[in-house]
C-alpha cells in the first residue's frame, strides 16, 4: 500500500502542474514544453520576489533578489513594448522589516538608522531605491518596483532574519500570481 500511495502522490503532483491547462490541450502539448503557468515571458504577470534579508545589510541574500527584481521590471517593460497583452504586470520585492531598532542598527550600522513603524519603512524603502538608482544604475526600474515589508526579527545565533508571519498568506493576492 505504501508504494501505491507514493505513486498516487507523484501523479497528483504531476497533474497539479497542469491545473491551468484544459484536458483537451494537455493531450496536444509537448511534454518537454514549459507549463503556461510557469512562463515569466508574459509581461502581464505579477511577480513577487521574497527574501530574508534587506539592504542596507549588504549580503547576497539582500542584493541578489533586488537585482533580480530590477531586471524583471526591465524585462517586463521591454516585453510590453513588443507584445500587447492588454495587462500590465508588476514586480514586488518582499523584504523583512526588523521591528527592533537595536536589530536594525546591529545589521545596518549606526549610519543607517531608520525610525520605527511606517516612517522607518518609508525611509528604508527610499534607501533601497536610492541604492538601486545610484549603485545599480536602474533609475526607471527602481521607480516601477513595488516594495512590500513583512514583520521580522534577527536571530544572532543563526545570523539570519526570520519572518514573524506566514509569508504565503501575508502577500495580498492582487500583488502576485508568481512568488
Tab-separated table of C-alpha atoms in Angstrom:
chain	number	residue	atom	x	y	z
A	1	UNK	CA	0.000	0.000	0.000
A	2	UNK	CA	2.908	2.350	0.729
A	3	UNK	CA	4.281	2.139	-2.833
A	4	UNK	CA	0.814	2.746	-4.248
A	5	UNK	CA	0.313	5.813	-2.020
A	6	UNK	CA	3.684	7.224	-3.117
A	7	UNK	CA	2.798	6.617	-6.760
A	8	UNK	CA	-0.556	8.391	-6.296
A	9	UNK	CA	1.205	11.341	-4.656
A	10	UNK	CA	3.528	11.589	-7.651
A	11	UNK	CA	0.584	11.504	-10.051
A	12	UNK	CA	-1.173	14.213	-8.045
A	13	UNK	CA	1.945	16.402	-8.181
A	14	UNK	CA	2.321	15.969	-11.920
A	15	UNK	CA	-1.359	16.650	-12.538
A	16	UNK	CA	-1.293	19.717	-10.287
A	17	UNK	CA	1.372	21.230	-12.525
A	18	UNK	CA	-1.147	21.244	-15.361
A	19	UNK	CA	-4.075	22.760	-13.471
A	20	UNK	CA	-4.079	25.821	-15.722
A	21	UNK	CA	-4.446	23.731	-18.850
A	22	UNK	CA	-7.673	22.214	-20.102
A	23	UNK	CA	-7.690	18.407	-20.514
A	24	UNK	CA	-8.001	18.726	-24.305
A	25	UNK	CA	-4.975	20.990	-24.640
A	26	UNK	CA	-2.942	18.710	-22.388
A	27	UNK	CA	-3.075	15.937	-24.978
A	28	UNK	CA	-1.775	18.310	-27.685
A	29	UNK	CA	1.058	19.703	-25.601
A	30	UNK	CA	4.632	18.528	-25.914
A	31	UNK	CA	5.683	17.199	-22.508
A	32	UNK	CA	9.033	18.981	-22.927
A	33	UNK	CA	7.404	22.398	-23.224
A	34	UNK	CA	7.016	24.514	-20.086
A	35	UNK	CA	3.636	24.692	-18.415
A	36	UNK	CA	1.984	28.017	-19.383
A	37	UNK	CA	1.556	28.959	-15.708
A	38	UNK	CA	5.341	28.784	-15.267
A	39	UNK	CA	6.222	31.197	-18.077
A	40	UNK	CA	7.519	34.570	-16.960
A	41	UNK	CA	7.733	35.876	-20.524
A	42	UNK	CA	4.196	37.270	-20.315
A	43	UNK	CA	4.640	40.985	-19.494
A	44	UNK	CA	1.267	40.939	-17.732
A	45	UNK	CA	2.450	38.645	-14.935
A	46	UNK	CA	2.534	39.883	-11.347
A	47	UNK	CA	5.664	38.544	-9.697
A	48	UNK	CA	6.764	38.660	-6.055
A	49	UNK	CA	10.352	38.016	-5.070
A	50	UNK	CA	10.566	37.106	-1.396
A	51	UNK	CA	13.827	37.338	0.504
A	52	UNK	CA	15.022	37.031	4.085
A	53	UNK	CA	17.404	39.989	4.028
A	54	UNK	CA	17.163	43.619	3.019
A	55	UNK	CA	19.501	46.464	2.268
A	56	UNK	CA	21.319	48.234	3.760
A	57	UNK	CA	22.508	44.887	5.128
A	58	UNK	CA	24.921	44.157	2.304
A	59	UNK	CA	24.616	40.434	1.974
A	60	UNK	CA	23.962	38.385	-1.140
A	61	UNK	CA	20.548	37.487	0.236
A	62	UNK	CA	19.642	41.183	0.128
A	63	UNK	CA	21.444	42.342	-3.025
A	64	UNK	CA	20.735	39.427	-5.399
A	65	UNK	CA	16.916	39.467	-5.022
A	66	UNK	CA	16.920	43.244	-5.503
A	67	UNK	CA	18.880	42.893	-8.737
A	68	UNK	CA	16.624	40.052	-9.901
A	69	UNK	CA	13.558	42.215	-9.224
A	70	UNK	CA	15.033	45.225	-11.046
A	71	UNK	CA	15.929	43.111	-14.073
A	72	UNK	CA	12.440	41.572	-14.109
A	73	UNK	CA	10.973	45.101	-14.146
A	74	UNK	CA	13.241	45.923	-17.096
A	75	UNK	CA	12.312	42.645	-18.836
A	76	UNK	CA	8.581	43.306	-18.422
A	77	UNK	CA	8.990	46.834	-19.805
A	78	UNK	CA	10.877	45.538	-22.851
A	79	UNK	CA	8.254	42.848	-23.479
A	80	UNK	CA	5.382	45.319	-23.109
A	81	UNK	CA	6.886	47.433	-25.863
A	82	UNK	CA	6.843	44.452	-28.267
A	83	UNK	CA	3.820	42.444	-27.055
A	84	UNK	CA	0.317	43.706	-26.426
A	85	UNK	CA	-1.400	41.567	-23.805
A	86	UNK	CA	-3.814	44.182	-22.515
A	87	UNK	CA	-2.492	43.620	-18.989
A	88	UNK	CA	0.212	45.440	-17.103
A	89	UNK	CA	2.427	43.271	-14.949
A	90	UNK	CA	4.256	44.212	-11.798
A	91	UNK	CA	7.237	43.125	-9.756
A	92	UNK	CA	7.163	43.313	-5.954
A	93	UNK	CA	10.212	42.806	-3.760
A	94	UNK	CA	9.051	41.365	-0.427
A	95	UNK	CA	11.619	42.157	2.263
A	96	UNK	CA	11.829	41.913	6.053
A	97	UNK	CA	11.126	44.850	8.331
A	98	UNK	CA	13.126	44.422	11.519
A	99	UNK	CA	10.779	45.705	14.190
A	100	UNK	CA	13.574	46.141	16.722
A	101	UNK	CA	15.617	49.335	16.357
A	102	UNK	CA	18.506	47.542	18.086
A	103	UNK	CA	18.468	44.753	15.491
A	104	UNK	CA	18.292	47.275	12.631
A	105	UNK	CA	21.296	49.152	13.976
A	106	UNK	CA	23.232	45.906	14.502
A	107	UNK	CA	22.694	44.788	10.891
A	108	UNK	CA	22.506	48.094	9.022
A	109	UNK	CA	25.062	50.080	11.031
A	110	UNK	CA	24.961	53.273	13.029
A	111	UNK	CA	24.753	55.460	9.894
A	112	UNK	CA	21.696	53.654	8.539
A	113	UNK	CA	19.209	54.021	11.350
A	114	UNK	CA	15.535	54.127	10.416
A	115	UNK	CA	12.642	55.312	12.555
A	116	UNK	CA	10.167	52.803	13.944
A	117	UNK	CA	6.975	51.775	12.165
A	118	UNK	CA	5.646	53.115	8.869
A	119	UNK	CA	8.010	56.098	8.867
A	120	UNK	CA	11.016	53.815	9.139
A	121	UNK	CA	9.731	51.541	6.370
A	122	UNK	CA	9.411	54.583	4.096
A	123	UNK	CA	12.971	55.635	4.996
A	124	UNK	CA	14.332	52.157	4.297
A	125	UNK	CA	12.381	51.937	1.032
A	126	UNK	CA	13.877	55.271	-0.030
A	127	UNK	CA	17.346	53.940	0.897
A	128	UNK	CA	16.778	50.829	-1.266
A	129	UNK	CA	15.501	52.924	-4.202
A	130	UNK	CA	18.471	55.299	-3.980
A	131	UNK	CA	20.850	52.323	-3.913
A	132	UNK	CA	19.085	50.916	-6.986
A	133	UNK	CA	19.465	54.218	-8.834
A	134	UNK	CA	22.995	55.141	-7.794
A	135	UNK	CA	24.782	51.804	-7.351
A	136	UNK	CA	22.842	49.658	-9.840
A	137	UNK	CA	22.155	52.361	-12.428
A	138	UNK	CA	18.496	51.332	-12.667
A	139	UNK	CA	16.552	54.525	-12.016
A	140	UNK	CA	13.470	53.760	-14.143
A	141	UNK	CA	13.244	50.217	-12.829
A	142	UNK	CA	13.571	51.457	-9.250
A	143	UNK	CA	10.541	53.708	-9.690
A	144	UNK	CA	8.382	50.875	-11.064
A	145	UNK	CA	9.466	48.303	-8.481
A	146	UNK	CA	6.988	47.719	-5.668
A	147	UNK	CA	8.373	47.036	-2.197
A	148	UNK	CA	6.420	45.208	0.491
A	149	UNK	CA	7.734	44.788	4.041
A	150	UNK	CA	6.873	41.891	6.311
A	151	UNK	CA	7.468	41.907	10.100
A	152	UNK	CA	10.644	40.060	11.047
A	153	UNK	CA	13.294	39.551	13.708
A	154	UNK	CA	17.014	38.791	13.705
A	155	UNK	CA	18.372	35.697	15.429
A	156	UNK	CA	22.081	36.234	16.067
A	157	UNK	CA	22.690	32.553	16.870
A	158	UNK	CA	21.705	31.761	13.253
A	159	UNK	CA	22.963	35.019	11.742
A	160	UNK	CA	19.639	35.241	9.911
A	161	UNK	CA	16.392	37.163	9.722
A	162	UNK	CA	13.157	35.236	10.273
A	163	UNK	CA	9.585	36.276	9.427
A	164	UNK	CA	7.027	36.780	12.182
A	165	UNK	CA	4.198	35.932	9.789
A	166	UNK	CA	3.246	33.182	7.367
A	167	UNK	CA	4.612	34.682	4.161
A	168	UNK	CA	2.358	32.603	1.915
A	169	UNK	CA	-0.684	34.233	3.472
A	170	UNK	CA	0.907	37.651	4.030
A	171	UNK	CA	1.251	38.700	0.385
A	172	UNK	CA	-2.009	40.190	-0.925
A	173	UNK	CA	-3.409	38.071	-3.797
A	174	UNK	CA	-3.664	41.076	-6.128
A	175	UNK	CA	0.119	41.512	-5.989
A	176	UNK	CA	1.063	38.063	-7.124
A	177	UNK	CA	0.420	35.272	-9.487
A	178	UNK	CA	4.057	34.116	-9.246
A	179	UNK	CA	6.032	34.008	-5.963
